[in-house]
Amino acid sequence: MPEHRFGEVRWLASVDSTNRYLLDEARAGAAEGLVVVADHQQAGRGRLGRSWEAPPGVNLLVSVLLRPTVPLGSRHLLSAVVALAAADACRVVAGIDPGVKWPNDLLAPDGRKLAGVLAEADAAGGSEGPAPVVVGIGINVGWPGTDDDLPAELVGRATSLSQWTADPVDRTLLLDRLLDALDPRVTALDSAAGRAAQADELRRRCVTIGSEVRVELAAESFCGVATGVTEEGHLSVHTSGGSRTVVAGDVVHLRPVAPGYPLSVDSGPAGASD
Ligand code: BT5
């Protein structure tokens, strides 16, 4: 039995969405640390109403239930620590060191997407104490094997661990390493110093910093250079109109910036917020 908060793992053959399942469990009063894994999701969720694709039995589809005390403004760090823990697990189990594309993707070294994270909160709570947040991650382990496996819109955009390793990757081992790495990261979020350390690591792993980007928000989109990540985990973007802080949105990487562009890798104050 692992000595951390993620002691109860329910491994389901099939479910609509592991996030939906855990949100319902949270409403029914489930404690922090419950984990659900599915061999198959009939309606795997991406962000903003998008879907997450995975054939049965080959990829890791997992959600964890947290009841965090993190200040509301720093909630982005919850999905960030799941991405960081998944990157740790990929490194240990598969020998690949993914980058983090802000806000929540893991990318292989060639820029194709290896994993995506979806955090969903339930303000209603479902029990006393901190309101629940469910963080789910899909990691492509065995699928796609080749581009031939992919729907047209994912060709050249999605990859899997199996494309980067000679040996098959064991999903159970990957899950165990992910949960081992996640537990201390979640604990770190309880203190300001711990949050600063996680934000620092996000900065180091974030391949969006140093890229010209297009930021797509609900009401507008704009272009600029991603220059850093704030203490809260938000993205700092330098635009022709000044510095902007992106709290939530989609980011498209356009191209790397020229050497010498002033990028902030320290934890200084964020620029003007929208
Ligand atoms: C995400 O959304 O990347 C979050 C994905 C979270 C999935 C996990 S699985 C366990 C848990 N339970 C759930 O129901 N969900 C979570 P987003 O950034 O919106 O990316 C979605 C987009 O990625 C889609 O519109 C596709 O273009 C692309 N996509 C879909 N499946 C993919 C895959 N397996 N690999 C790479 N890209 C994919």
CSV table of C-alpha atoms in Angstrom, one decimal, residues 92-210:
chain,number,residue,atom,x,y,z
A,92,VAL,CA,11.4,7.4,-14.9
A,93,VAL,CA,9.3,4.8,-16.7
A,94,ALA,CA,9.9,5.6,-20.4
A,95,GLY,CA,13.1,7.7,-20.4
A,96,ILE,CA,11.4,10.6,-22.2
A,97,ASP,CA,11.5,14.1,-20.8
A,98,PRO,CA,8.4,15.9,-21.9
A,99,GLY,CA,8.0,19.7,-22.0
A,100,VAL,CA,4.9,21.5,-20.6
A,101,LYS,CA,3.0,23.6,-23.1
A,102,TRP,CA,1.0,26.2,-21.2
A,103,PRO,CA,-1.6,25.7,-19.9
A,104,ASN,CA,-1.6,21.9,-19.5
A,105,ASP,CA,-0.2,19.8,-22.3
A,106,LEU,CA,2.8,17.5,-22.2
A,107,LEU,CA,4.7,17.6,-25.4
A,108,ALA,CA,7.3,15.1,-26.8
A,109,PRO,CA,10.6,16.6,-27.8
A,110,ASP,CA,9.3,17.0,-31.4
A,111,GLY,CA,6.4,19.2,-30.2
A,112,ARG,CA,3.7,16.6,-30.6
A,113,LYS,CA,1.1,16.2,-27.8
A,114,LEU,CA,1.7,13.3,-25.4
A,115,ALA,CA,-0.8,14.1,-22.7
A,116,GLY,CA,-3.4,16.6,-21.7
A,117,VAL,CA,-4.7,17.7,-18.3
A,118,LEU,CA,-8.3,18.8,-17.4
A,119,ALA,CA,-9.1,20.3,-14.0
A,120,GLU,CA,-12.7,20.7,-13.0
A,121,ALA,CA,-14.0,22.2,-9.8
A,122,ASP,CA,-17.3,21.7,-8.0
A,123,ALA,CA,-18.1,24.8,-6.0
A,124,ALA,CA,-21.0,23.0,-4.3
A,125,GLY,CA,-18.5,20.9,-2.4
A,126,GLY,CA,-20.4,17.8,-1.4
A,127,SER,CA,-19.0,17.7,2.1
A,128,GLU,CA,-17.6,20.0,4.8
A,129,GLY,CA,-14.1,21.3,4.2
A,130,PRO,CA,-12.4,22.5,1.1
A,131,ALA,CA,-14.4,22.3,-2.2
A,132,PRO,CA,-13.3,19.5,-4.4
A,133,VAL,CA,-11.2,19.8,-7.6
A,134,VAL,CA,-10.9,16.8,-9.9
A,135,VAL,CA,-7.8,16.8,-12.1
A,136,GLY,CA,-7.7,14.3,-14.9
A,137,ILE,CA,-4.9,13.4,-17.3
A,138,GLY,CA,-4.8,11.3,-20.4
A,139,ILE,CA,-1.3,10.1,-21.3
A,140,ASN,CA,-0.8,8.4,-24.7
A,141,VAL,CA,1.0,5.2,-23.8
A,142,GLY,CA,0.4,2.7,-26.6
A,143,TRP,CA,-1.8,4.8,-28.9
A,144,PRO,CA,-1.1,6.2,-31.5
A,145,GLY,CA,1.4,3.5,-32.7
A,146,THR,CA,1.9,5.4,-35.9
A,147,ASP,CA,0.2,8.3,-37.7
A,148,ASP,CA,-2.0,5.7,-39.5
A,149,ASP,CA,-3.9,5.1,-36.2
A,150,LEU,CA,-4.9,8.8,-35.9
A,151,PRO,CA,-7.9,10.7,-37.1
A,152,ALA,CA,-6.9,13.2,-39.8
A,153,GLU,CA,-7.0,16.2,-37.4
A,154,LEU,CA,-4.4,14.6,-35.0
A,155,VAL,CA,-1.9,13.5,-37.6
A,156,GLY,CA,1.4,15.2,-36.9
A,157,ARG,CA,-0.1,16.6,-33.6
A,158,ALA,CA,-0.3,13.5,-31.3
A,159,THR,CA,2.3,11.0,-30.3
A,160,SER,CA,2.6,8.3,-27.6
A,161,LEU,CA,5.3,7.0,-25.3
A,162,SER,CA,5.5,3.8,-27.5
A,163,GLN,CA,6.8,6.0,-30.3
A,164,TRP,CA,9.7,7.1,-28.1
A,165,THR,CA,10.7,3.9,-26.3
A,166,ALA,CA,11.9,0.5,-27.5
A,167,ASP,CA,10.2,-1.4,-24.6
A,168,PRO,CA,6.5,-1.5,-23.9
A,169,VAL,CA,5.4,0.9,-21.1
A,170,ASP,CA,3.5,-0.6,-18.3
A,171,ARG,CA,0.4,1.6,-17.5
A,172,THR,CA,0.3,0.4,-13.9
A,173,LEU,CA,3.9,1.3,-13.3
A,174,LEU,CA,3.4,4.7,-15.0
A,175,LEU,CA,0.4,5.4,-12.8
A,176,ASP,CA,2.3,4.4,-9.6
A,177,ARG,CA,5.2,6.7,-10.4
A,178,LEU,CA,2.8,9.5,-11.3
A,179,LEU,CA,1.0,9.2,-7.9
A,180,ASP,CA,4.3,8.9,-6.0
A,181,ALA,CA,5.5,12.1,-7.7
A,182,LEU,CA,2.2,13.9,-7.3
A,183,ASP,CA,1.7,13.5,-3.6
A,184,PRO,CA,4.6,15.7,-2.4
A,185,ARG,CA,3.8,18.2,-5.1
A,186,VAL,CA,0.2,18.6,-3.8
A,187,THR,CA,1.5,18.9,-0.3
A,188,ALA,CA,3.8,21.7,-1.4
A,189,LEU,CA,0.9,23.7,-2.6
A,190,ASP,CA,-0.2,24.2,1.0
A,191,SER,CA,2.5,26.8,1.6
A,192,ALA,CA,3.6,30.0,-0.2
A,193,ALA,CA,7.2,28.7,-0.4
A,194,GLY,CA,6.0,25.3,-1.8
A,195,ARG,CA,3.8,27.0,-4.4
A,196,ALA,CA,6.8,29.2,-5.4
A,197,ALA,CA,8.9,26.0,-5.9
A,198,GLN,CA,6.3,24.4,-8.1
A,199,ALA,CA,5.9,27.5,-10.1
A,200,ASP,CA,9.6,27.6,-10.5
A,201,GLU,CA,9.6,24.0,-11.8
A,202,LEU,CA,6.8,24.8,-14.2
A,203,ARG,CA,8.9,27.7,-15.5
A,204,ARG,CA,11.8,25.4,-16.1
A,205,ARG,CA,9.8,22.8,-17.9
A,206,CYS,CA,7.5,25.2,-19.8
A,207,VAL,CA,8.3,25.1,-23.5
A,208,THR,CA,5.9,27.9,-24.2
A,209,ILE,CA,8.3,30.5,-22.7
A,210,GLY,CA,10.4,31.8,-25.5
